Coordinates of C-alpha atoms in Angstrom, one line a residue:
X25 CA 74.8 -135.0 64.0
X26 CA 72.5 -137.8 65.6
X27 CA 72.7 -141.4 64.2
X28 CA 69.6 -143.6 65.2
X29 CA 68.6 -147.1 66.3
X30 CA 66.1 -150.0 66.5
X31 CA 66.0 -153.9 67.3
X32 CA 68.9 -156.3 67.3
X33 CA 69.7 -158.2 64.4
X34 CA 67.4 -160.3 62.1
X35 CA 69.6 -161.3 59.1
X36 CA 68.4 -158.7 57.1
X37 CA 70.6 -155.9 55.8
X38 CA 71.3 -152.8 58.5
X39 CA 71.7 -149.8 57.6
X40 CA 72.7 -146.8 60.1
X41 CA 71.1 -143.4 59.0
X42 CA 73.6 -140.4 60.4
X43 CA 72.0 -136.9 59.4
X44 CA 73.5 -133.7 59.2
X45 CA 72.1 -129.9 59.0
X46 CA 68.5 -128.4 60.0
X47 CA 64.7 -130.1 60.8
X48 CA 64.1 -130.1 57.5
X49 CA 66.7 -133.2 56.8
X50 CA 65.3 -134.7 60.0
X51 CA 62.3 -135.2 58.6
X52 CA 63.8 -136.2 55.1
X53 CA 66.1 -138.8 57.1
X54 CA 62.6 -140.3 59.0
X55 CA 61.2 -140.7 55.3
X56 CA 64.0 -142.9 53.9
X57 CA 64.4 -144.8 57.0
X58 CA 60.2 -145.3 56.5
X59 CA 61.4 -146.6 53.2
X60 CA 64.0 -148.7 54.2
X61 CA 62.5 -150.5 56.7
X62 CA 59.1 -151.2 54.4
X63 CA 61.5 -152.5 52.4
X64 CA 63.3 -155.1 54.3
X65 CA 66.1 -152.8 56.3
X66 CA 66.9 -153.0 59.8
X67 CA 68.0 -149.9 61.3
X68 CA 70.7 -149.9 63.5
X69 CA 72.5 -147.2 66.0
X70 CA 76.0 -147.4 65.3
X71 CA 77.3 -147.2 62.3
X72 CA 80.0 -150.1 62.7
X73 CA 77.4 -152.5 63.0
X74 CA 76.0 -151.1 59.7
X75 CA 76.2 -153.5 56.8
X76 CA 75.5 -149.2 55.1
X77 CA 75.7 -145.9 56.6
X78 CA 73.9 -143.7 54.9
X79 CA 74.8 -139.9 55.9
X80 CA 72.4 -137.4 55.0
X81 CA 74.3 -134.3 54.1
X82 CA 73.8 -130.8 54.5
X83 CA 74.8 -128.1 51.7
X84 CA 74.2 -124.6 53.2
X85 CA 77.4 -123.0 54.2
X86 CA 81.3 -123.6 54.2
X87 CA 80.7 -125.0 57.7
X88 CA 78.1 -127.7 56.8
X89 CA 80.2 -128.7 53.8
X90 CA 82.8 -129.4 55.6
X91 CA 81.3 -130.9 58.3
X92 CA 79.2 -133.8 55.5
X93 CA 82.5 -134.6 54.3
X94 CA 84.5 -135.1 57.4
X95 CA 81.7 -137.4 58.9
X96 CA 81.8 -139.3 55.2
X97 CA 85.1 -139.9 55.1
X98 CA 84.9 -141.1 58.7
X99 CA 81.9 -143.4 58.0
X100 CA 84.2 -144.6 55.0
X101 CA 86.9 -145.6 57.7
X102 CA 84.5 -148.1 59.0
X103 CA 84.8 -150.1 56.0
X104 CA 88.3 -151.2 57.0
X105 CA 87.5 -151.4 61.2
X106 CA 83.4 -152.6 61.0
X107 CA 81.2 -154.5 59.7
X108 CA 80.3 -151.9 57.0
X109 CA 80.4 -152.2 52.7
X110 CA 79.1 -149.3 52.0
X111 CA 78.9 -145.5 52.5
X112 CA 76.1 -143.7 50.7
X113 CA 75.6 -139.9 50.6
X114 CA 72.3 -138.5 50.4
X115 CA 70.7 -134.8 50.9
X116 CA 71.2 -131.5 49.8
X117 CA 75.3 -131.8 49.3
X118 CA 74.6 -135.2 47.2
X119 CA 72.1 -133.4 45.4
X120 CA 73.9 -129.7 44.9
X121 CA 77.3 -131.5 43.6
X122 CA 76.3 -134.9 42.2
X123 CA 79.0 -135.9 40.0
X124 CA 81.7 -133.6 40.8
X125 CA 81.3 -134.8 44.9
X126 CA 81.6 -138.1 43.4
X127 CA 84.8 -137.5 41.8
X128 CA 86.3 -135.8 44.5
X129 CA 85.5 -138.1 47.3
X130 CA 86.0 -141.6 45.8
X131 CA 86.2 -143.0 49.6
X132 CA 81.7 -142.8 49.3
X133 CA 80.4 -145.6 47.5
X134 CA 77.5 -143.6 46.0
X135 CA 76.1 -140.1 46.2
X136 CA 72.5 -140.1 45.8
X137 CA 70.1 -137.0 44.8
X138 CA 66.7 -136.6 45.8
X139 CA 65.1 -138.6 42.8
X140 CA 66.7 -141.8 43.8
X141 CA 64.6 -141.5 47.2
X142 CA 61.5 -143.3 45.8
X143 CA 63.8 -146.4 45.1
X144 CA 66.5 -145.9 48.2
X145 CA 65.8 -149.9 48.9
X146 CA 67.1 -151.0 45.5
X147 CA 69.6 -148.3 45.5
X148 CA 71.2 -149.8 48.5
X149 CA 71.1 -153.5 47.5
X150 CA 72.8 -152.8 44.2
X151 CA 75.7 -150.7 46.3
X152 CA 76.1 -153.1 48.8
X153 CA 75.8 -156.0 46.3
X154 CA 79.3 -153.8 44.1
X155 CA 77.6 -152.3 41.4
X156 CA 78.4 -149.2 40.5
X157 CA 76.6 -146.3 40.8
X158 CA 76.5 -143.1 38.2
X159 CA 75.8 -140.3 40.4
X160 CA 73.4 -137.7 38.8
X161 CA 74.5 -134.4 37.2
X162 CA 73.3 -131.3 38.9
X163 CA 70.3 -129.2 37.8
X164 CA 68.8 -126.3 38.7
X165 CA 65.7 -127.8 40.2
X166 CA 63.3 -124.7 40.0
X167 CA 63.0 -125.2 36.1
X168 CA 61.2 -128.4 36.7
X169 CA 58.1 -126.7 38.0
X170 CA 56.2 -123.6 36.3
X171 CA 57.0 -120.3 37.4
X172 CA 53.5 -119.4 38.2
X173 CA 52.7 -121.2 41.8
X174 CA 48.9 -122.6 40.9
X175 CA 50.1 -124.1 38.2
X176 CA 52.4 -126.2 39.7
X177 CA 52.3 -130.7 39.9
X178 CA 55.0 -131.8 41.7
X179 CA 53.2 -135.4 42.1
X180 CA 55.8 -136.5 39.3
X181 CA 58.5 -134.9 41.1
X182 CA 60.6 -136.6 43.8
X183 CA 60.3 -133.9 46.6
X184 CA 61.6 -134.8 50.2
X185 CA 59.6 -135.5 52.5
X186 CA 56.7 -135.1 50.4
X187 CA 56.2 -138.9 49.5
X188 CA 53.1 -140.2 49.4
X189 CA 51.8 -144.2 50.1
X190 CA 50.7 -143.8 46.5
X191 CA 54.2 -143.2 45.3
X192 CA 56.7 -146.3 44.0
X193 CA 56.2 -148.1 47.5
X194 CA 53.0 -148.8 47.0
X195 CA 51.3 -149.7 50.3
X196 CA 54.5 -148.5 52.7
X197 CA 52.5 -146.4 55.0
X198 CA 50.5 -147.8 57.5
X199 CA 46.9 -147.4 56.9
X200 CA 46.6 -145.1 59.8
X201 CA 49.5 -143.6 59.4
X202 CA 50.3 -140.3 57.5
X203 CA 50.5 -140.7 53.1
X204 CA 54.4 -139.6 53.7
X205 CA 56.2 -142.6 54.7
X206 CA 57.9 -141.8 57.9
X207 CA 59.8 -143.7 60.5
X208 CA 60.2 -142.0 63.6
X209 CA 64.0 -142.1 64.9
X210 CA 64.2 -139.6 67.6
X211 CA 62.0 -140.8 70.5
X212 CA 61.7 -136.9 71.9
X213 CA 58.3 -135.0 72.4
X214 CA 59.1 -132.6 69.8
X215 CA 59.1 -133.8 66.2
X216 CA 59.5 -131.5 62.9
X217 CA 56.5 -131.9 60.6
X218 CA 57.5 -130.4 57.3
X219 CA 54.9 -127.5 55.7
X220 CA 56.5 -127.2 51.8
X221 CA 60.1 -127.6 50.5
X222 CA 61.5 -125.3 48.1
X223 CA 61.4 -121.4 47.7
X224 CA 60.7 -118.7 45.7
X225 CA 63.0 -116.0 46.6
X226 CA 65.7 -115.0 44.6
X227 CA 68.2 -113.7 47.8
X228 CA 71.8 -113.3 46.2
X229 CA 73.7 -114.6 48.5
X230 CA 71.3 -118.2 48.8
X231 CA 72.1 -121.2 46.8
X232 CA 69.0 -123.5 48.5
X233 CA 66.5 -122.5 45.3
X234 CA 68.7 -124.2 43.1
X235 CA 68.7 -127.5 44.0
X236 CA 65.4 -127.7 46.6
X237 CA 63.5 -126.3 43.9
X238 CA 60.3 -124.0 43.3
X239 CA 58.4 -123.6 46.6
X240 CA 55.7 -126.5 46.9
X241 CA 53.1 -126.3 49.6
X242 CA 51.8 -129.9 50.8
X243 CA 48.1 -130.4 51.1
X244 CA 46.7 -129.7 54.3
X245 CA 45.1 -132.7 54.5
X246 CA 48.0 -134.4 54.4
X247 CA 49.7 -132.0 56.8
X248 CA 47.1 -133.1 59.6
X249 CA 47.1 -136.7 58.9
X250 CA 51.2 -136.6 60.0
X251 CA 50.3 -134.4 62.7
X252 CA 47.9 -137.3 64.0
X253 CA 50.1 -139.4 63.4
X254 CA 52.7 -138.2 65.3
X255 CA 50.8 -137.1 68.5
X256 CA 50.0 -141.3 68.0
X257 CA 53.5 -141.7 68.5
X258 CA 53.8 -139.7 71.8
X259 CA 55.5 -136.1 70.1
X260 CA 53.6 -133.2 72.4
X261 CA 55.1 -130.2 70.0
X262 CA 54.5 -130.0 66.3
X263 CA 57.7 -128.0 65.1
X264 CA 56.4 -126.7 61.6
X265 CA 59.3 -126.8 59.0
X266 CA 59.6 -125.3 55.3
X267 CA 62.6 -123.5 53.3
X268 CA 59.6 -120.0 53.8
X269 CA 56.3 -120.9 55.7
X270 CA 55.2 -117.2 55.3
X271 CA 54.4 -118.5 51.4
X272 CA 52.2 -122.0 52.3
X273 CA 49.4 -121.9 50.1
X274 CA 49.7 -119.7 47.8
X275 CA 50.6 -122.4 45.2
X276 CA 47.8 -124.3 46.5
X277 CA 45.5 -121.0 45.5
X278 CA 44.9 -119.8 49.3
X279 CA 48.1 -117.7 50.7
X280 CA 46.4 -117.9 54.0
X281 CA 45.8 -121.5 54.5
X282 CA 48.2 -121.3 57.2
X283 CA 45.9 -119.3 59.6
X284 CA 43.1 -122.1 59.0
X285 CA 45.6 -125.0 59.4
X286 CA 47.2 -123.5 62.9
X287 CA 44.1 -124.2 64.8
X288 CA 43.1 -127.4 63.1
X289 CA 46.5 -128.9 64.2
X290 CA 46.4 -127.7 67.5
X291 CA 43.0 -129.5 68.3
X292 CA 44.7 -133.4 67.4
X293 CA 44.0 -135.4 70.5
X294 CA 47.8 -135.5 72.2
X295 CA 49.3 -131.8 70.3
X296 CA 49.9 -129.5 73.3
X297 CA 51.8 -127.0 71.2
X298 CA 52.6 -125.8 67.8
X299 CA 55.0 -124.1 66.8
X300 CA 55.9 -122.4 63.2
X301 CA 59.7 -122.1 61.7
X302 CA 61.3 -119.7 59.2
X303 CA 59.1 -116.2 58.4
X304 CA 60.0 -114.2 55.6
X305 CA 59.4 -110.3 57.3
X306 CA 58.5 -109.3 54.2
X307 CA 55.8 -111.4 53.6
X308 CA 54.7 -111.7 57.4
X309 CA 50.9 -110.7 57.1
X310 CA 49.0 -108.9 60.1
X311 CA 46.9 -112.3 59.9
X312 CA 49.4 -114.4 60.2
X313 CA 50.9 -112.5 63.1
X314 CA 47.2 -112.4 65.0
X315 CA 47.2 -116.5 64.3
X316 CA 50.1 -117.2 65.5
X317 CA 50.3 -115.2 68.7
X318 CA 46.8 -115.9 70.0
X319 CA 45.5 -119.5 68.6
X320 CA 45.3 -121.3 71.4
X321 CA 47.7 -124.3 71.6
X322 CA 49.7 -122.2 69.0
X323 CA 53.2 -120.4 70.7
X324 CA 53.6 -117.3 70.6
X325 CA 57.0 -117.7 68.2
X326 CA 58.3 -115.8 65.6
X327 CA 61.4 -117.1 63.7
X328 CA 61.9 -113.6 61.4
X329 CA 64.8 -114.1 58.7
X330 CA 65.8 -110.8 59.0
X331 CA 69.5 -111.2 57.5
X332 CA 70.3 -107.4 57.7
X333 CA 68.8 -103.7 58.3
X334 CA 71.1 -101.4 56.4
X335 CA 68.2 -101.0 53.7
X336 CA 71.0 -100.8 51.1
X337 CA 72.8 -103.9 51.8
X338 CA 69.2 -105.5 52.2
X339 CA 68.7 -104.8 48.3
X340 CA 72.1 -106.3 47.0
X341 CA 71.0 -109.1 48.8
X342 CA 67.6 -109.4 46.7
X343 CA 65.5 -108.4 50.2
X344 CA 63.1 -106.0 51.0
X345 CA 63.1 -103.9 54.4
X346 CA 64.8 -101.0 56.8
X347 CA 65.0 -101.0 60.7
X348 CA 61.9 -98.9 60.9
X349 CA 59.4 -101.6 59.4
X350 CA 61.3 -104.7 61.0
X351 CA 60.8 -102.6 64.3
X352 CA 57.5 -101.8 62.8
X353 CA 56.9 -105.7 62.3
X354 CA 58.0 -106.6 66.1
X355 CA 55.9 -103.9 67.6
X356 CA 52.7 -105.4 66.2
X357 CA 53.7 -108.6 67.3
X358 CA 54.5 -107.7 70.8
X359 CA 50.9 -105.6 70.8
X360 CA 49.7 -109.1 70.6
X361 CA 51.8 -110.9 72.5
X362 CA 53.8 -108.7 75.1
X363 CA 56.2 -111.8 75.9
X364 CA 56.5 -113.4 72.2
X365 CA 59.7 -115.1 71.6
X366 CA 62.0 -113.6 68.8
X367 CA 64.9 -114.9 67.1
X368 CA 66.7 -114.1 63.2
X369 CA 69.4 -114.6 61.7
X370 CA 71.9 -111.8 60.2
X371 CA 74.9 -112.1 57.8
X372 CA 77.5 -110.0 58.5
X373 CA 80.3 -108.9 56.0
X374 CA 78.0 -108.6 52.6
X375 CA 79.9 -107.6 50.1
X376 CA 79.9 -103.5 49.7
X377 CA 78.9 -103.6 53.9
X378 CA 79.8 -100.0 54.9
X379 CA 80.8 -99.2 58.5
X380 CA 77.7 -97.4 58.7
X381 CA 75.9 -100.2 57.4
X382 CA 77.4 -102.3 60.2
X383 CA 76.3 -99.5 62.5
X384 CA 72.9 -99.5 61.7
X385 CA 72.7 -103.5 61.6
X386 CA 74.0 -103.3 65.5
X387 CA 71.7 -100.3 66.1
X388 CA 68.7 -102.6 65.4
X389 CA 69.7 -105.5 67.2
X390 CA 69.7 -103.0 70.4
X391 CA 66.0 -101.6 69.4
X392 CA 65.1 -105.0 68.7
X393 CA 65.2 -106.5 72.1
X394 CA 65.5 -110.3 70.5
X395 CA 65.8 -113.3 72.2
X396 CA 68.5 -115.0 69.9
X397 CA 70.2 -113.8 66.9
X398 CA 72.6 -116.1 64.9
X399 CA 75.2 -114.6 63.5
X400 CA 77.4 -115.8 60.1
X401 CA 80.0 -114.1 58.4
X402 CA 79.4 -114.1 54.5
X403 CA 80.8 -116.3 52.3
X404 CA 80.8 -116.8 48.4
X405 CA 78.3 -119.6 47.6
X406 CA 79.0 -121.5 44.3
X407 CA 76.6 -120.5 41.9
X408 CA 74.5 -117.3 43.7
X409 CA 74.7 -114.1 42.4
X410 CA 76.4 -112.6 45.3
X411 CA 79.4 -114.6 44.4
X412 CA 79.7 -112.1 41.6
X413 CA 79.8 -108.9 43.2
X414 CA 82.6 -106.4 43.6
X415 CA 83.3 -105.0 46.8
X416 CA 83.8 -108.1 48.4
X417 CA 86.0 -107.4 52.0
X418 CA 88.8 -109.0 53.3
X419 CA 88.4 -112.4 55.3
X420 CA 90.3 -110.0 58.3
X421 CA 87.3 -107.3 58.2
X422 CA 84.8 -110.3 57.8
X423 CA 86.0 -111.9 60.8
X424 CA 86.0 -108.8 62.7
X425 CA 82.9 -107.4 62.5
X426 CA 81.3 -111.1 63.0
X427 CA 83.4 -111.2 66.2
X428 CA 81.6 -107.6 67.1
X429 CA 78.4 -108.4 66.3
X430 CA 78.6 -112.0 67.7
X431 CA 79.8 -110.3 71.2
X432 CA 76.9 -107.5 70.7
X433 CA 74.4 -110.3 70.0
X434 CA 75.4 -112.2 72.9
X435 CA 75.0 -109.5 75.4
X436 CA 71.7 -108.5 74.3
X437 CA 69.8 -111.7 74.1
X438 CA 71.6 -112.2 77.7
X439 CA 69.6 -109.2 78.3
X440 CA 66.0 -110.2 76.8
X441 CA 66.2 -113.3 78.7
X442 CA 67.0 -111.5 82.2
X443 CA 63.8 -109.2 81.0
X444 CA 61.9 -112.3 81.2
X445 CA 62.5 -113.3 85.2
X446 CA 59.4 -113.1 87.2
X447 CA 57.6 -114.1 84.1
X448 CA 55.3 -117.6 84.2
X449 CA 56.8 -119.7 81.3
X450 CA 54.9 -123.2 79.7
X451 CA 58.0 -125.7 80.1
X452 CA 57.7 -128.9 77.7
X453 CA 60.1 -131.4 79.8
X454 CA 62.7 -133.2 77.6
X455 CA 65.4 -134.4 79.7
X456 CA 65.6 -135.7 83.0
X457 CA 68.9 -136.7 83.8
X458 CA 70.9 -137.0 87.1
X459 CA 68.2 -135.1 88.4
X460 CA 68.0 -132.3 86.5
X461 CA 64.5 -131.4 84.8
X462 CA 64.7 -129.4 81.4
X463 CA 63.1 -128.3 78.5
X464 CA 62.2 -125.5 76.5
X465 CA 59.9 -122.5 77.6
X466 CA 56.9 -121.9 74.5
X467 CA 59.5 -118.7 73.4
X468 CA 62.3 -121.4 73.0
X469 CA 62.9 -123.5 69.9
X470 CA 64.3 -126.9 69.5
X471 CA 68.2 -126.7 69.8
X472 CA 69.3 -123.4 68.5
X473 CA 67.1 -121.0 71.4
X474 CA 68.4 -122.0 74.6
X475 CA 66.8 -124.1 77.0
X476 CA 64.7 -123.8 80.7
X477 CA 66.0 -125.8 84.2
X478 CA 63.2 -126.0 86.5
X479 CA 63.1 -127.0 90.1
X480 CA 60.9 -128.6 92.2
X481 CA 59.2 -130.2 89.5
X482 CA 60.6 -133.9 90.5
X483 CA 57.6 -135.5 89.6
X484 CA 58.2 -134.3 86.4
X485 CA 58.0 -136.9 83.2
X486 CA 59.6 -136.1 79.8
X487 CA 56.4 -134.6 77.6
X488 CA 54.5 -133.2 80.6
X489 CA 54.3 -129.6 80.1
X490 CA 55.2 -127.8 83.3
X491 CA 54.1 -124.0 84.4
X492 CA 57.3 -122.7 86.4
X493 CA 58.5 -119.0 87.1
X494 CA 61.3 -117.8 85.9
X495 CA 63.7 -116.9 88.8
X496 CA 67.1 -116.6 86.9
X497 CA 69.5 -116.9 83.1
X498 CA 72.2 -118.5 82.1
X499 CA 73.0 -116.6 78.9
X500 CA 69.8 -117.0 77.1
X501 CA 69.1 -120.4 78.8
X502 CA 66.8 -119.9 81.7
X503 CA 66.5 -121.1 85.3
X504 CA 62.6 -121.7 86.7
X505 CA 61.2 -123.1 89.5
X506 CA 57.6 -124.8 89.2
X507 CA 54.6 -123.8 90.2
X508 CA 53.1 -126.0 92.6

């Protein structure tokens, strides 16, 4: 969770923006605080001295649920102990339950979806000023595009994000700034820069389609022009972002515009590295691979959504693969790029998971040799077709074999990152404190990868990218000292 700041006080109204979840609602949350200070807002850091606190939820698991409501209802405490009238809700819980979160958590004084984003000024003013408003009732957002991808026009769609300076705020952007209105609120060297929203898989256990919508690619052009905008504002990494960035462009009529935009991004004056988010394996092209493991300024990354290798489980889920052509997949990658960092994601506890499902899921973590693996225990998710299948275990066998994997998991990335000592690692500095110089290697992503401690590198200023040798782990974080 990470709340965000600005100047002191003007008069004007404050509100405090708190989000919640992946990169993707970061860069939602830096849109509507672009809005909202175009508009007359002053941003503030803590959310007592907000006259609104806006939280920005996230919708994808149990967890996450949980975990928007809690820091609502504690946002709605500061009505009665700050300085605060209001408590809005806005992302993808707001927009999955609408209504029905609205009836069951009177203490939020609104819960926005995504099409009130184009007016989130007015919106505020008439909560703060007591009027009431009618939260929207959920839709599956997918049927609001065409099915076929080149015929798609989202420009009368309100798609995070997405906004342009053309939209309902009218001249918000700078003129040298990017068409989406953005407002930076983490001061970092890394910033997520967001490729499409949406999706068009159909996975059975994944609510995210329903209410993200049909996968929409944005234009390059307008890709490149936040890119340079953001190098303008000091960021060193470009962290691509998308629900599936293995499908830009194919709505757009060129499925490989990703290989063309890689290098185009990577030569904007002040872009050191890029770095792309979220592969489908399936749709993982041998271009794409080549692209991303040898444009220059490009790291060598590859965030596979693996979910599973029991080939049988991998179909009930609406997936395609087997061990042999994710292995397959990793081998051509590491032909490429011998030190490429790897991490997935599995689910664990599918319903009608065999033991000798499980056994070949932990099989292929060992062959796999990844860097990081997170690990989730299935749940039912409201509304996915998983949710209706029999052979659903207990919560007891779920837990277990999440516990086992988790433990497995562990271990081996321990493993992969002890592999890499000796190696020379490319460390983007983001934290210097009490004398301590870290960052992330180019095989590390932001937050959820581990990071690099490197030593002798006292000179060292957050956003200087720093060669070091790795001389020892901690888990899969890793210790280096710098080359001199």
């Amino acid at each position: 969770m990470t709340t965000h700041t600005t100047r002191a006080g003007d008069g004007l109204l404050s509100v405090a923006m708190v989000t919640l979840g992946c990169a993707r609602n970061e860069v939602d949350s830096e849109e509507l605080a672009g809005r909202l200070e175009a508009d007359g807002f002053r941003l503030v850091d803590d959310p007592a001295d907000a006259d609104t606190v806006v939280v920005n939820t996230c919708g994808f698991v149990e967890a996450a649920k949980k975990d928007s409501v809690d820091t609502l209802l504690a946002a709605a405490d500061l009505k009665e102990t700050g300085s605060t009238k209001a408590v809005v809700a806005v992302g993808c819980l707001a927009e999955r339950y609408g209504k029905d979160l609205a009836e069951s958590m009177p203490e939020a004084d609104a819960i926005l979806g995504f099409d009130d984003y184009p007016d989130i000024a007015a919106r505020l003013r008439s909560i703060v000023s007591g009027e009431v408003h009618h939260p929207h009732t959920p839709q599956d957002r997918r049927r609001l595009l065409a099915i076929s991808p080149v015929d798609r026009d989202a420009s009368a769609l309100s798609v995070p994000g997405h906004g342009s300076s053309t939209d309902e705020l009218g001249t918000g952007a700078p003129a040298t700034g990017p068409r989406t209105v953005r407002r930076r609120l983490e001061g970092g060297p890394m910033a997520p820069l967001k490729l499409a929203s949406g999706c068009d898989r159909r996975c059975s256990f994944c609510a995210i389609p329903s209410f993200r919508g049909s996968f929409v690619s944005r234009r390059p052009s307008d890709v490149i022009q936040e890119g340079r905008w953001l190098a303008d504002q000091g960021v060193k990494e470009l962290f691509l972002v998308s629900e599936n960035s293995t499908s830009y462009g194919k709505d757009l009529g060129d499925l490989r515009l990703l290989e063309t935009l890689l290098p185009e991004l990577t030569a904007l004056e002040g872009v050191e590295r890029v770095r792309v988010s979220y592969l489908q394996p399936a749709e993982t092209r041998p271009g794409l691979i080549e692209a991303i493991a040898t444009t220059p300024g490009v790291v060598p990354y590859f965030d596979l959504s693996f979910q599973h290798a029991s080939a049988t489980v991998l179909r009930r889920m609406r997936r395609f693969g087997d061990p042999e052509s994710f292995l397959d997949l990793l081998e051509r990658i590491r032909a490429l790029s011998p030190s490429a960092g790897v991490r997935s994601n599995v689910i664990v506890g599918f319903p009608g998971e065999t033991e000798e499902d499980l056994a070949v899921l932990c099989d292929f973590l060992e062959a796999a040799r990844m860097d990081v693996t997170g690990v989730f225990g299935y749940s039912d998710e409201d509304g996915t077709e998983a949710a209706s299948y029999d052979g659903k275990l207990d919560a007891d066998t779920i837990a277990e074999r999440t516990e086992h994997v988790t433990s497995l998991v562990e271990e081996l990335n321990a493993q992969r990152a002890e592999e890499r000592i000796g190696q020379t690692v490319s460390v983007l500095i983001e934290s210097l404190a009490d004398g301590v110089v870290e960052g992330r290697a180019a095989e590390q992503g932001p937050e959820v990868d581990g990071t690099t401690t490197v030593s002798g590198a006292g000179g060292a200023r957050i956003g200087d990218i720093v060669e070091a040798v790795v001389t020892g782990t901690d888990g899969v974080d890793l210790l280096a000292e710098a080359l001199v």
